[in-house]
Short mmCIF file of C-alpha atoms and ligand atoms in Angstrom, two decimals:
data_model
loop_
_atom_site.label_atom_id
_atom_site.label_comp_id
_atom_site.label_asym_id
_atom_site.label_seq_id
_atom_site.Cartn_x
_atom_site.Cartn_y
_atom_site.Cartn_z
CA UNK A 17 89.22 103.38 97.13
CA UNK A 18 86.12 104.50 98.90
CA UNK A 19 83.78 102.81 101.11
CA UNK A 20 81.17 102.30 98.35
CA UNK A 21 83.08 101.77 94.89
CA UNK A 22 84.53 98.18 95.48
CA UNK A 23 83.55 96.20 92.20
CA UNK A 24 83.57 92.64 92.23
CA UNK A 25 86.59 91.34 90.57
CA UNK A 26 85.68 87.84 89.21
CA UNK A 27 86.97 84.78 90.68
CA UNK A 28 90.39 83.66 89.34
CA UNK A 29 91.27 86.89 87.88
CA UNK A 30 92.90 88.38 90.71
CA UNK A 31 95.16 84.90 90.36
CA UNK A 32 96.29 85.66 87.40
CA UNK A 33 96.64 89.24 87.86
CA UNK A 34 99.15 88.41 90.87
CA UNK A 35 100.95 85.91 88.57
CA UNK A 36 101.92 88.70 86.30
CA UNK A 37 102.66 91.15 89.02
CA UNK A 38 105.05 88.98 90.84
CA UNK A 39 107.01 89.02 87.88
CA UNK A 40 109.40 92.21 86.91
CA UNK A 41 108.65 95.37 85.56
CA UNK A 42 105.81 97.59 85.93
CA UNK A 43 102.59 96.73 86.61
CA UNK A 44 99.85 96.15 84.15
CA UNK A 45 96.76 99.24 84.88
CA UNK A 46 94.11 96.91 84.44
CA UNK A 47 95.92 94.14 86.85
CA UNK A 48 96.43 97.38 89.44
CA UNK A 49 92.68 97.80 88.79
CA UNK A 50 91.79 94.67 89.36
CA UNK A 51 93.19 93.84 92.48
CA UNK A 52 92.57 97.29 94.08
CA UNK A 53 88.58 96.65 93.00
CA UNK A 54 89.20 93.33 95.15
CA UNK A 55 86.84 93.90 98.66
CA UNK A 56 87.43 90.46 99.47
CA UNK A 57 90.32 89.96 102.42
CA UNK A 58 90.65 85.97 101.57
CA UNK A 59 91.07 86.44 97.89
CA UNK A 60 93.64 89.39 98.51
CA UNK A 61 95.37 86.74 101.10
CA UNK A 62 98.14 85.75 98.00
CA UNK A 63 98.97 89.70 97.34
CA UNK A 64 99.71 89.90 100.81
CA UNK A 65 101.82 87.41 101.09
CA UNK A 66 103.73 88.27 98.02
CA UNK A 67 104.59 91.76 98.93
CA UNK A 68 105.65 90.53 102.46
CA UNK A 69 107.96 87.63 100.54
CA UNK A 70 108.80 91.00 98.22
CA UNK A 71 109.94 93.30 101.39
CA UNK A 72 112.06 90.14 102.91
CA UNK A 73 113.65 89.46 99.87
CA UNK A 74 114.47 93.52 98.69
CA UNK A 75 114.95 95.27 102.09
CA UNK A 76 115.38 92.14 104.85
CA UNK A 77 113.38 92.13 108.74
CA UNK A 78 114.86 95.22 109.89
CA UNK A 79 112.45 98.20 110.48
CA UNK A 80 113.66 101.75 110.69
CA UNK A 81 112.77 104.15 113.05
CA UNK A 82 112.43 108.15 112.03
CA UNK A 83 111.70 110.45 114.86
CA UNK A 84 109.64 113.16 114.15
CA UNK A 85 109.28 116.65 115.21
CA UNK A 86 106.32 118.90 114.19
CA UNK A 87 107.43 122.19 114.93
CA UNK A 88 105.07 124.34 113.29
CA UNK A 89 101.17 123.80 112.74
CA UNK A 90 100.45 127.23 110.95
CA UNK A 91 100.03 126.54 107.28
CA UNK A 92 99.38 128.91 104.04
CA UNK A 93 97.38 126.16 102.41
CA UNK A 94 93.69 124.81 102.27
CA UNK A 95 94.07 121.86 101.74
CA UNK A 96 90.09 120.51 102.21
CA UNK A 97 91.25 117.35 104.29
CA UNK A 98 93.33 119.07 106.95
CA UNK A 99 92.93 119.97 110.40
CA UNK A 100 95.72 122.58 110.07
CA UNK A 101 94.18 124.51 106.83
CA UNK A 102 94.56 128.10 106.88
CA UNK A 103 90.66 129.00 107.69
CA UNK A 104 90.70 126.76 110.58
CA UNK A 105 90.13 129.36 113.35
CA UNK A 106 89.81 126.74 115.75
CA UNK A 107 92.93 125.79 116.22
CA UNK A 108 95.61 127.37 118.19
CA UNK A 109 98.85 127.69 116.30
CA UNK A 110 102.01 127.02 117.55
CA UNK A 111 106.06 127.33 116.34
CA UNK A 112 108.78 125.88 118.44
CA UNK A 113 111.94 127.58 119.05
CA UNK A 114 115.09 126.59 117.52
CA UNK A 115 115.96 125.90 121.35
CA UNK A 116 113.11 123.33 121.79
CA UNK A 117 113.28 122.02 118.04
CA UNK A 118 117.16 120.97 118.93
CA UNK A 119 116.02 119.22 122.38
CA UNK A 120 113.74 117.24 120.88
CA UNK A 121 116.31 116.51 117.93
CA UNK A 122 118.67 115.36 121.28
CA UNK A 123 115.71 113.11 122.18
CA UNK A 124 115.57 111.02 119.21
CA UNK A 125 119.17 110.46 119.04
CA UNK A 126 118.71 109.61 123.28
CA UNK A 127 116.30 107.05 121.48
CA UNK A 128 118.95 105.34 119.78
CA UNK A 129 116.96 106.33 116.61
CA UNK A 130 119.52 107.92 113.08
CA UNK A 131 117.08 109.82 111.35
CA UNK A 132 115.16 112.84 112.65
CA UNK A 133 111.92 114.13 110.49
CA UNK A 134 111.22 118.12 111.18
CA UNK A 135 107.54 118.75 109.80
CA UNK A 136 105.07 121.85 109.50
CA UNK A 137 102.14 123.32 107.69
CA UNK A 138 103.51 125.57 104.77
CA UNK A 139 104.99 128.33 106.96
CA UNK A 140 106.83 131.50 105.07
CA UNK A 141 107.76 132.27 108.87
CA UNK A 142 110.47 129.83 107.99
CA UNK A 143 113.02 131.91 105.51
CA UNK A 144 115.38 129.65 103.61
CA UNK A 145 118.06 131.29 105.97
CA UNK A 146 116.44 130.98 109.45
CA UNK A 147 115.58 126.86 108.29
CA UNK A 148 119.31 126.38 106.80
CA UNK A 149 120.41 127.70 110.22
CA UNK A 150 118.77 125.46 112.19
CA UNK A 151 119.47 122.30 109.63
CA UNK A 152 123.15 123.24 110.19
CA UNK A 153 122.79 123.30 114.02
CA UNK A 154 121.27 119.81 114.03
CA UNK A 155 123.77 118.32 111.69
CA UNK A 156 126.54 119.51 113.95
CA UNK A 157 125.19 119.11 117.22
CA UNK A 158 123.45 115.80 116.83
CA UNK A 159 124.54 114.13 113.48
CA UNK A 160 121.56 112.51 112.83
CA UNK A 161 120.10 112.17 109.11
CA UNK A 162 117.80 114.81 108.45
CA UNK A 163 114.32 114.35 106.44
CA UNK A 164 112.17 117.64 106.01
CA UNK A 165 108.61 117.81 105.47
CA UNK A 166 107.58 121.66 104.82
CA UNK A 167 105.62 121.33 101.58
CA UNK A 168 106.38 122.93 98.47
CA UNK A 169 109.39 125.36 98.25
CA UNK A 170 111.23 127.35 95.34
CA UNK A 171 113.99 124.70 93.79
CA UNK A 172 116.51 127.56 95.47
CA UNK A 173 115.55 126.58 98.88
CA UNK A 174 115.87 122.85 98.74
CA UNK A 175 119.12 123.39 97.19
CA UNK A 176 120.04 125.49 100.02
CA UNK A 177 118.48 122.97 102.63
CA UNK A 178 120.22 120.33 100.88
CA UNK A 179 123.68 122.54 101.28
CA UNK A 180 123.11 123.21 104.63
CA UNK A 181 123.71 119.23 105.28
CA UNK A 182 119.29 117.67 104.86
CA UNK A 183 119.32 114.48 103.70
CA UNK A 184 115.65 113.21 102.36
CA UNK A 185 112.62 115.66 101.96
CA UNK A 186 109.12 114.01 102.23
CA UNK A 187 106.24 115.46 100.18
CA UNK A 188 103.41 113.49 99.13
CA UNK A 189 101.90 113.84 96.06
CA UNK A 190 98.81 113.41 97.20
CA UNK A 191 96.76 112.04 94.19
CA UNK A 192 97.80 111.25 90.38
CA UNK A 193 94.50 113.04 89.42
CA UNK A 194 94.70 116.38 88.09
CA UNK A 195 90.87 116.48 88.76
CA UNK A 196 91.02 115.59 92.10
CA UNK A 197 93.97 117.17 92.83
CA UNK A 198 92.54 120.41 92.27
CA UNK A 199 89.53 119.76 93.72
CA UNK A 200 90.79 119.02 96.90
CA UNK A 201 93.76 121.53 96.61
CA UNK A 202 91.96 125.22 96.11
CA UNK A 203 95.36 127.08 95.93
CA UNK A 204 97.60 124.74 94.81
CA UNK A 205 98.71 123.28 91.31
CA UNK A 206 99.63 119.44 90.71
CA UNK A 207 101.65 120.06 87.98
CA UNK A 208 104.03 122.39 90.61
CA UNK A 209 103.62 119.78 93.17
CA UNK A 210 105.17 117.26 90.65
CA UNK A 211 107.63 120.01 89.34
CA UNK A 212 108.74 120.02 93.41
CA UNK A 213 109.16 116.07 93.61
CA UNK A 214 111.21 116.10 90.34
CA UNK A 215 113.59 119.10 91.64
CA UNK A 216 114.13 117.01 94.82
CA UNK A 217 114.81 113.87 93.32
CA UNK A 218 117.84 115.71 90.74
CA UNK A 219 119.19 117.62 94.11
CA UNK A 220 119.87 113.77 95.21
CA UNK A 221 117.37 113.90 98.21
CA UNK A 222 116.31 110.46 98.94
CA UNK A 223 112.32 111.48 98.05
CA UNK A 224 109.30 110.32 99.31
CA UNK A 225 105.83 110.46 97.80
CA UNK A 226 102.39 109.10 98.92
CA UNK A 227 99.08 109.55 99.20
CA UNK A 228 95.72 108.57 101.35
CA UNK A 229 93.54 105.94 100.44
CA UNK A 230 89.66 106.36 100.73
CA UNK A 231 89.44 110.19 99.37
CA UNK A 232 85.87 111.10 98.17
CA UNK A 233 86.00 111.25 94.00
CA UNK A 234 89.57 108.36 94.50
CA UNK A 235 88.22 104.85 92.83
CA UNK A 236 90.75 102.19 92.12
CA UNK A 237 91.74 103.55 88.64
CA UNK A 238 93.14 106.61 90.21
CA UNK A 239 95.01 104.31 92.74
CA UNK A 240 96.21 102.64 90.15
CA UNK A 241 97.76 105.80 88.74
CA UNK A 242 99.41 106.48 91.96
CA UNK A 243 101.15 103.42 91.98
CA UNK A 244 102.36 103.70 88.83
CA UNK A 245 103.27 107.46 89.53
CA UNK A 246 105.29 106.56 92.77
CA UNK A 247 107.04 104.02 90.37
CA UNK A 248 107.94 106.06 87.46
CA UNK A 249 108.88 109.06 90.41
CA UNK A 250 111.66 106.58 91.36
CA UNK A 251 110.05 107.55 94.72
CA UNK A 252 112.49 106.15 97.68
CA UNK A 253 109.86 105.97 100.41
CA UNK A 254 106.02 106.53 100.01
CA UNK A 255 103.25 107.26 102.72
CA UNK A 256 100.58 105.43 102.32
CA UNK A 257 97.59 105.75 104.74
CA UNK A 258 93.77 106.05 105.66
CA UNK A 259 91.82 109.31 104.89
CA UNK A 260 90.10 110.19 108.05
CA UNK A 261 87.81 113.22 108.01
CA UNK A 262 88.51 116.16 110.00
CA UNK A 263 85.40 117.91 111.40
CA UNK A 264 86.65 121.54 111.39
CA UNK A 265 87.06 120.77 107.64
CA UNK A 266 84.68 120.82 104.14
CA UNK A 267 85.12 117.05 104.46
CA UNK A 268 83.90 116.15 107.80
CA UNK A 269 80.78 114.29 106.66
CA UNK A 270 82.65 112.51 104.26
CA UNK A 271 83.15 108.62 105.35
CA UNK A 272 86.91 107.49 106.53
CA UNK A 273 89.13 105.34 104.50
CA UNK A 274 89.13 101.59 105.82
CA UNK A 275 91.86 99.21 106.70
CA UNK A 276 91.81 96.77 103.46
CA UNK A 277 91.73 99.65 100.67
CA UNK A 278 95.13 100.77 102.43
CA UNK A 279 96.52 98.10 103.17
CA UNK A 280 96.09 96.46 99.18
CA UNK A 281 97.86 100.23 98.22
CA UNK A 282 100.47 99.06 100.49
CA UNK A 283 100.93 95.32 99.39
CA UNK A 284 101.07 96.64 95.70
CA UNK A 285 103.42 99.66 96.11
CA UNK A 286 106.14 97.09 97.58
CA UNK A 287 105.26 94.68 94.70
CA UNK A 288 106.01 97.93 92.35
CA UNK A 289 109.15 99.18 93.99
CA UNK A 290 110.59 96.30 96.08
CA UNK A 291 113.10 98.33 97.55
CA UNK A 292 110.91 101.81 98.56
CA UNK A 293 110.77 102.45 101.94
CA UNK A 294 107.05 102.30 103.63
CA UNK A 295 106.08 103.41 106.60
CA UNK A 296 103.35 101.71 108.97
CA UNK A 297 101.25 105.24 109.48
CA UNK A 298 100.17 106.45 112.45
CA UNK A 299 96.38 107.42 110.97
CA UNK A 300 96.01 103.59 110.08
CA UNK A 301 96.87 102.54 113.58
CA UNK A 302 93.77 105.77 114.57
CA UNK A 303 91.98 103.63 112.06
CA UNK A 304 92.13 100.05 113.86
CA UNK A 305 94.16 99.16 116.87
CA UNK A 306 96.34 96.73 114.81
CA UNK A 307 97.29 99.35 111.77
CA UNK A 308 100.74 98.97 112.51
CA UNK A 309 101.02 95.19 112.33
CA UNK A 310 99.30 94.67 109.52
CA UNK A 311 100.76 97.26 107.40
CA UNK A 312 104.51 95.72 108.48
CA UNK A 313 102.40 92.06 107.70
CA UNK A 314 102.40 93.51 103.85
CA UNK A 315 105.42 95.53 102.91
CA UNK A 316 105.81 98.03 105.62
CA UNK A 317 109.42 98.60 107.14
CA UNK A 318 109.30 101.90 108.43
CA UNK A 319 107.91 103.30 111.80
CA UNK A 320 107.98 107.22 112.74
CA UNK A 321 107.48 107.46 116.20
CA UNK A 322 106.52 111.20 117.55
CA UNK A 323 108.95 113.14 119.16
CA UNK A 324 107.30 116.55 119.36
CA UNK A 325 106.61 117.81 123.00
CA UNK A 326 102.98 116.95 123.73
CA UNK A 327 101.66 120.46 124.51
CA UNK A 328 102.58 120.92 120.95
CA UNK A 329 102.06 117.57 119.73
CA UNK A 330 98.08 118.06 120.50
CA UNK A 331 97.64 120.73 118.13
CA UNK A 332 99.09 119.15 115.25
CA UNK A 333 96.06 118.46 114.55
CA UNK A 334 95.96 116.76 111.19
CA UNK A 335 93.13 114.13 111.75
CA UNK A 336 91.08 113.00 114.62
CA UNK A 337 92.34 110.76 116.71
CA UNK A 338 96.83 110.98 116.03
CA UNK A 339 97.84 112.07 119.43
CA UNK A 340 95.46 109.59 121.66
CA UNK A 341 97.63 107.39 123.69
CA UNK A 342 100.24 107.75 126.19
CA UNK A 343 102.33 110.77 126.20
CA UNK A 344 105.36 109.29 127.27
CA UNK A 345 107.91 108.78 124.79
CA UNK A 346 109.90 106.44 126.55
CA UNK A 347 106.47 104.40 127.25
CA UNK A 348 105.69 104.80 123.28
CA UNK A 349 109.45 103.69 122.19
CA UNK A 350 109.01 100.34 124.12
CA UNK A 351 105.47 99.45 123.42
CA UNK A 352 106.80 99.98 119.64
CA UNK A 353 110.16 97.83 119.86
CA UNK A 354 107.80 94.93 121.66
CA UNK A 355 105.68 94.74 118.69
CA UNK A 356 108.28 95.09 116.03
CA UNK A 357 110.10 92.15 117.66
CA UNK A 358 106.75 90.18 118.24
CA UNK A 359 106.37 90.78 114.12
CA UNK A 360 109.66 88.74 113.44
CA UNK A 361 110.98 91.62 112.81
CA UNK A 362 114.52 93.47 113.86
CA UNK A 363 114.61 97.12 115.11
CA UNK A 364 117.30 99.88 113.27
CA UNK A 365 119.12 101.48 116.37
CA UNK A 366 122.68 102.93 116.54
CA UNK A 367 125.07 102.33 119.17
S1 SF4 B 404 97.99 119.13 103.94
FE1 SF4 B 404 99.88 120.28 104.36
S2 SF4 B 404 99.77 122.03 102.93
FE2 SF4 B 404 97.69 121.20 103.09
S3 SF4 B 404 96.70 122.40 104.69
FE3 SF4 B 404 97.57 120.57 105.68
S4 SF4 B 404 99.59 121.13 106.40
FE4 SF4 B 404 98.89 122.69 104.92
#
């Protein structure tokens, strides 16, 4: 929902809206609608605390931690949001090796943390065989659970990276518009993006969707589609954050997303699907110092702290602002646990 389309949404309404949502089933468009056209923080108080009642009640006070690993910031696509688009000659591109990928896998599972998330830009660099190879090497070496994040593949490949022992594959769908989807997506087609998501989800990968909130052309009837796509996707975890413009991108003069808009997406997604998994984003903690509480404050159970080496970690340069802060993993992983805890809230380790 963008900074200047916010309706008002007249007084009571939202009540009843609420009322209906609370109840089973999917969500009523116009009720979606309504609430997301909400700009008022008091009268949104009630979603809030329904979807936090919802995430107690459907996943419990524990918050899981996913380590993730950005291993490659070249990328085929041109996307007009990202940092890492193709055209951006500004950046300098990096791959790990499969010797430094590994170490930081070791790191996570140091961190007491299950599940490690390996991310890049769409990279053909990466044949089916070299990424099966290293999937296998990670499985055996470490044993952790293994989400990927590479973009859109051929159906053969994420049956072969779900062979070679992955476990969940994130890929967000971005936006239920076809008209904004290919506005914002020059070489790239929703329907295959959606063909991708369903392929993953009959391989068996646990599947996550998502989308950011604050897009120029998004209003609060597209949102609502997204909800309601992320539903009927049977999505198991969604990402859910701020759009914040890039400079070196067509976008940069466009205004950034803001805190409410994402944080209604949020309280309504767990009101959807009570038992998806959400993470508290890193670009809404860019966004306002407090991202990461509030998001956990309405639905969010999910944290994915960075565990790419920071000479590498700097150039994944998505957004402005994701790699400010301390370096230090160690110094991250406790600062993290401290305000999980202070939420109420339990921390997923292993032993
Ligand atoms: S959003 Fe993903 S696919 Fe698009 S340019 Fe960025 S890294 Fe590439």
């Amino acid at each position: 929902m963008p900074r200047q389309a916010a309706p008002m949404t007249a007084p009571g309404k939202i009540t009843d809206c609420l009322e209906r949502l609370k109840g089973s089933g999917l969500p009523q468009r116009d009720d979606l609608i309504a609430l997301l056209s909400c700009a008022d923080e008091k009268e949104l108080k009630p979603l809030f605390l329904a979807a936090d009642a919802r995430r107690k009640a459907a996943v419990g006070d524990v918050v899981h931690l996913r380590g993730i690993v950005e291993f490659s910031n070249y990328c085929e696509r041109n996307c007009l949001y990202c940092g890492l688009r193709r055209v951006n000659r500004q950046l300098k591109r990096y791959r790990m090796s499969n010797r430094e990928i590994l170490e930081a896998a070791f790191a996570v599972k140091a961190a007491k943390i299950p599940t490690l998330v390996l991310q890049s830009g769409e990279d053909s660099f990466y044949t089916t065989e070299k990424l099966c190879s290293l999937i296998q090497s990670i499985k055996a070496e470490t044993g952790l659970v293994v989400t990927l994040s590479l973009g859109e593949r051929p159906r053969n490949d994420y049956h072969a990276f779900r062979e070679a022992g992955a476990d969940r594959y994130l890929l967000k769908h971005e936006t239920a518009s076809p008209s904004l989807y290919g506005r914002l997506h020059p070489d790239s087609r929703q329907e295959n993006r959606l063909q991708c998501l369903k392929w993953l989800k009959e391989l068996r990968y646990e599947t996550g969707a998502g989308i950011m909130v604050g897009l120029p052309g998004q209003d609060a009837a597209v949102l609502a589609d997204d909800i309601l796509l992320i539903s009927s996707l049977k999505a198991d975890m969604a990402g859910i954050g701020p759009f914040l413009p890039h400079p070196q991108t067509p976008l940069a003069a466009c205004p950034s997303g803001m805190v409410l808009p994402v944080l209604t997406v949020l309280a309504l997604v767990r009101l959807a699907c009570p038992t998806i998994n959400l993470p508290a984003t890193t670009a809404l903690s860019v966004l306002h110092p407090e991202g990461r509480k509030k998001a956990l404050a309405v639905g969010a159970n999910v944290v994915m702290p960075d565990f790419t080496p920071p000479a590498y970690r700097r150039l994944y340069d998505l957004y402005p602002g994701r790699t400010a802060g301390s370096e230090d993993t160690e110094l991250i992983m406790e600062t993290l646990k401290k305000e999980i805890i202070c939420c109420g809230r339990t921390l997923q380790v292993t032993t």
